[in-house]
Tab-separated table of C-alpha atoms in Angstrom:
chain	number	residue	atom	x	y	z
A	1438	MET	CA	120.533	168.799	180.135
A	1439	LYS	CA	122.637	166.196	181.919
A	1440	ARG	CA	126.341	166.505	181.237
A	1441	ALA	CA	126.440	162.902	179.998
A	1442	ALA	CA	123.933	163.837	177.272
A	1443	ILE	CA	125.984	166.671	175.783
A	1444	ASP	CA	128.492	164.514	173.893
A	1445	PRO	CA	125.889	162.346	172.121
A	1446	PHE	CA	123.790	165.468	171.469
A	1447	PHE	CA	126.622	167.079	169.497
A	1448	ALA	CA	127.865	163.804	168.028
A	1449	THR	CA	124.448	163.354	166.439
A	1450	LEU	CA	124.391	166.882	165.015
A	1451	ALA	CA	127.961	166.469	163.752
A	1452	ALA	CA	127.236	163.138	162.063
A	1453	ALA	CA	124.395	164.726	160.103
A	1454	ASN	CA	126.448	167.758	159.073
A	1455	PRO	CA	130.198	167.223	159.612
A	1456	HIS	CA	131.306	170.530	158.092
A	1457	PRO	CA	128.630	173.163	158.737
A	1458	VAL	CA	129.046	176.536	157.082
A	1459	SER	CA	127.400	179.911	157.340
A	1460	GLU	CA	124.441	180.478	155.034
A	1461	LEU	CA	125.667	184.020	154.401
A	1462	GLU	CA	127.421	184.421	151.046
A	1463	TYR	CA	130.955	185.855	151.052
A	1464	THR	CA	134.321	185.368	149.368
A	1465	SER	CA	136.637	187.282	151.734
A	1466	VAL	CA	136.985	188.148	155.403
A	1467	PHE	CA	135.779	191.664	154.690
A	1468	GLU	CA	132.693	190.412	152.834
A	1469	LEU	CA	131.951	188.134	155.795
A	1470	LEU	CA	132.223	191.076	158.190
A	1471	VAL	CA	129.856	193.131	156.033
A	1472	ALA	CA	127.340	190.312	155.718
A	1473	VAL	CA	127.267	189.656	159.462
A	1474	LEU	CA	127.016	193.375	160.234
A	1475	LEU	CA	124.020	193.602	157.890
A	1476	SER	CA	122.370	190.478	159.315
A	1477	ALA	CA	121.130	192.033	162.575
A	1478	GLN	CA	117.321	191.748	162.587
A	1479	ALA	CA	117.443	190.426	159.015
A	1480	THR	CA	117.399	186.963	157.476
A	1481	ASP	CA	120.418	185.443	155.766
A	1482	VAL	CA	118.324	185.179	152.601
A	1483	GLY	CA	117.587	188.906	152.710
A	1484	VAL	CA	121.216	189.798	153.396
A	1485	ASN	CA	122.417	187.615	150.521
A	1486	LYS	CA	120.033	189.375	148.132
A	1487	ALA	CA	121.465	192.730	149.192
A	1488	THR	CA	125.115	191.707	149.049
A	1489	ARG	CA	124.633	190.203	145.588
A	1490	ARG	CA	123.898	193.762	144.496
A	1491	LEU	CA	126.563	195.397	146.641
A	1492	PHE	CA	129.650	193.203	146.359
A	1493	PRO	CA	130.047	193.328	142.549
A	1494	ARG	CA	130.197	197.135	142.895
A	1495	ALA	CA	132.142	197.417	146.139
A	1496	ASN	CA	133.684	194.612	148.189
A	1497	THR	CA	136.598	196.306	149.954
A	1498	PRO	CA	136.636	199.133	152.508
A	1499	GLN	CA	138.164	201.478	149.968
A	1500	ARG	CA	135.559	200.719	147.304
A	1501	ILE	CA	132.657	201.156	149.707
A	1502	LEU	CA	134.055	204.516	150.816
A	1503	ALA	CA	134.365	205.501	147.165
A	1504	LEU	CA	130.803	204.317	146.512
A	1505	GLY	CA	129.480	206.839	149.033
A	1506	LEU	CA	126.738	206.726	151.640
A	1507	ASP	CA	123.803	207.369	149.303
A	1508	ALA	CA	124.710	204.585	146.869
A	1509	LEU	CA	125.497	202.203	149.715
A	1510	THR	CA	122.163	202.946	151.377
A	1511	GLU	CA	120.324	202.289	148.118
A	1512	SER	CA	122.172	198.987	147.640
A	1513	ILE	CA	121.037	197.582	150.987
A	1514	ARG	CA	117.626	199.253	151.325
A	1515	THR	CA	115.772	195.931	151.168
A	1516	ILE	CA	117.019	194.815	154.598
A	1517	GLY	CA	115.890	195.995	158.020
A	1518	LEU	CA	117.485	199.077	159.609
A	1519	TYR	CA	119.307	199.727	156.349
A	1520	ARG	CA	119.958	203.435	156.977
A	1521	ASN	CA	121.704	202.838	160.299
A	1522	LYS	CA	123.572	199.867	158.883
A	1523	ALA	CA	124.814	201.928	155.944
A	1524	ARG	CA	126.150	204.607	158.297
A	1525	HIS	CA	127.798	202.011	160.517
A	1526	LEU	CA	129.361	200.263	157.547
A	1527	MET	CA	130.769	203.515	156.147
A	1528	ALA	CA	132.280	204.366	159.528
A	1529	THR	CA	133.670	200.846	159.872
A	1530	CYS	CA	135.296	201.059	156.441
A	1531	ALA	CA	136.907	204.365	157.379
A	1532	LEU	CA	138.384	202.846	160.543
A	1533	LEU	CA	139.597	199.763	158.694
A	1534	VAL	CA	141.482	201.977	156.253
A	1535	GLU	CA	142.797	204.396	158.874
A	1536	ARG	CA	143.804	201.921	161.587
A	1537	HIS	CA	144.197	198.518	159.971
A	1538	GLY	CA	145.477	199.084	156.455
A	1539	GLY	CA	142.133	198.081	154.987
A	1540	GLN	CA	142.292	194.631	156.597
A	1541	VAL	CA	139.857	193.080	159.072
A	1542	PRO	CA	141.621	192.686	162.434
A	1543	ARG	CA	141.596	189.342	164.175
A	1544	GLU	CA	141.589	190.705	167.728
A	1545	ARG	CA	138.263	190.853	169.567
A	1546	ALA	CA	138.819	194.331	171.012
A	1547	ALA	CA	139.678	195.766	167.594
A	1548	LEU	CA	136.647	194.128	166.000
A	1549	GLU	CA	134.251	195.341	168.693
A	1550	ALA	CA	135.634	198.864	168.299
A	1551	LEU	CA	134.193	198.976	164.767
A	1552	PRO	CA	130.807	200.748	164.467
A	1553	GLY	CA	127.933	198.277	164.265
A	1554	VAL	CA	130.106	195.347	165.325
A	1555	GLY	CA	129.054	193.829	168.640
A	1556	ARG	CA	130.143	190.724	170.478
A	1557	LYS	CA	128.081	188.352	168.319
A	1558	THR	CA	129.466	189.742	165.068
A	1559	ALA	CA	133.011	189.626	166.421
A	1560	ASN	CA	132.494	186.010	167.493
A	1561	VAL	CA	131.269	185.032	164.018
A	1562	VAL	CA	134.258	186.648	162.305
A	1563	LEU	CA	136.748	185.156	164.767
A	1564	ASN	CA	135.207	181.707	164.342
A	1565	VAL	CA	134.437	181.554	160.632
A	1566	ALA	CA	137.307	183.623	159.241
A	1567	PHE	CA	140.052	182.880	161.736
A	1568	GLY	CA	139.127	179.455	163.098
A	1569	GLU	CA	138.801	180.431	166.744
A	1570	PRO	CA	136.453	178.358	168.967
A	1571	THR	CA	134.124	181.229	169.813
A	1572	MET	CA	130.395	180.974	170.468
A	1573	ALA	CA	128.200	183.441	168.577
A	1574	VAL	CA	124.814	183.595	170.289
A	1575	ASP	CA	122.002	184.746	168.025
A	1576	THR	CA	118.279	184.263	168.622
A	1577	HIS	CA	118.423	180.634	167.416
A	1578	VAL	CA	121.367	179.670	169.625
A	1579	PHE	CA	119.799	181.482	172.592
A	1580	ARG	CA	116.523	179.614	172.121
A	1581	VAL	CA	118.079	176.174	171.610
A	1582	ALA	CA	120.477	176.553	174.530
A	1583	ASN	CA	117.613	177.469	176.859
A	1584	ARG	CA	114.949	175.122	175.514
A	1585	THR	CA	117.139	172.019	175.489
A	1586	GLY	CA	118.720	172.820	178.848
A	1587	LEU	CA	122.159	172.770	177.207
A	1588	ALA	CA	123.198	176.156	178.622
A	1589	PRO	CA	120.298	178.130	180.125
A	1590	GLY	CA	120.833	181.852	180.566
A	1591	ARG	CA	118.983	185.134	180.941
A	1592	ASP	CA	120.935	186.953	178.219
A	1593	PRO	CA	123.232	186.125	175.279
A	1594	LEU	CA	126.445	186.627	177.264
A	1595	GLN	CA	125.319	184.238	179.989
A	1596	VAL	CA	124.356	181.652	177.373
A	1597	GLU	CA	127.681	182.140	175.568
A	1598	GLN	CA	129.645	181.587	178.761
A	1599	GLY	CA	127.563	178.532	179.610
A	1600	LEU	CA	128.117	177.010	176.182
A	1601	LEU	CA	131.858	177.612	176.352
A	1602	ARG	CA	131.927	175.737	179.666
A	1603	ARG	CA	129.693	172.838	178.639
A	1604	VAL	CA	130.378	172.103	174.956
A	1605	PRO	CA	133.138	169.477	174.608
A	1606	ALA	CA	136.316	170.807	173.005
A	1607	ALA	CA	135.983	168.429	170.066
A	1608	TYR	CA	132.752	170.154	168.990
A	1609	LEU	CA	133.420	173.732	170.010
A	1610	LEU	CA	134.651	175.064	166.657
A	1611	HIS	CA	131.409	174.211	164.834
A	1612	ALA	CA	128.982	174.203	167.761
A	1613	HIS	CA	127.347	177.555	167.073
A	1614	HIS	CA	126.678	176.575	163.435
A	1615	TRP	CA	125.006	173.327	164.479
A	1616	LEU	CA	122.875	175.153	167.038
A	1617	ILE	CA	121.910	177.921	164.586
A	1618	LEU	CA	120.869	175.434	161.916
A	1619	HIS	CA	119.025	173.275	164.432
A	1620	GLY	CA	117.125	176.302	165.698
A	1621	ARG	CA	116.381	177.581	162.202
A	1622	TYR	CA	115.054	174.352	160.719
A	1623	VAL	CA	114.025	172.044	163.584
A	1624	CYS	CA	113.844	173.674	167.016
A	1625	GLN	CA	111.816	176.575	165.701
A	1626	ALA	CA	110.405	179.325	167.877
A	1627	ARG	CA	106.647	178.943	167.443
A	1628	ARG	CA	106.399	175.230	166.883
A	1629	PRO	CA	109.467	173.098	167.450
A	1630	ARG	CA	109.532	170.095	165.129
A	1631	CYS	CA	110.157	167.543	167.873
A	1632	GLU	CA	108.857	164.731	165.690
A	1633	ALA	CA	111.697	165.374	163.232
A	1634	CYS	CA	114.364	166.092	165.854
A	1635	THR	CA	117.324	163.721	165.972
A	1636	VAL	CA	118.436	164.973	169.394
A	1637	ALA	CA	115.045	165.055	171.158
A	1638	ARG	CA	116.035	162.128	173.385
A	1639	TRP	CA	118.592	164.342	175.157
A	1640	CYS	CA	116.524	167.551	175.205
A	1641	ASP	CA	114.958	168.792	178.448
A	1642	ALA	CA	111.894	169.949	176.498
A	1643	GLY	CA	111.536	166.897	174.282
A	1644	PRO	CA	108.374	164.780	174.456
A	1645	PRO	CA	108.689	162.315	177.366
A	1646	ALA	CA	108.260	159.327	175.072
A	1647	MET	CA	111.331	160.415	173.064
A	1648	ARG	CA	113.697	161.026	175.982
A	1649	ASP	CA	116.293	158.663	177.374
């Protein structure tokens, strides 16, 4: 994608959705962390169904530890990799209590030191909870960045670094939300909906008749 196209690309996405939000359901920083941790290889819809069962019973590190591994595992058994996620979440809760007074840290290194929390999860928490202009690269962002030519890369880290270099500062805070939503509902994996795409004119893969 030509650099001159990037500003109108994001301006168009921003005009359609000025204040994008995560589709995960949460009411605290800790609930957000849990939801994102559970979302690996699972849909937001599936995670929300699980957390609607879990959070009324336990929505703090202390309460999840008190709930116990077996009950936690049962609460989230409808999502993928639920056994591993339950173990990771229990271990994360223990570290939050032991090292951080039960609070979610806002430093990247401390977040990534939590079991089950990788770079993408840390980026989501830093962005959504703490307002930092990070770039969380999931499968949707990876696909859109490569397909459009916005920030091509061989792996998520390369795409993340490319996006941080190329996305104008004015759009950086919300950029990953716009790209996630665009990839989820328009620039889909199997059949991109180019005919319904408002930014096709700036996309490297858009139909020639729709491009500038």
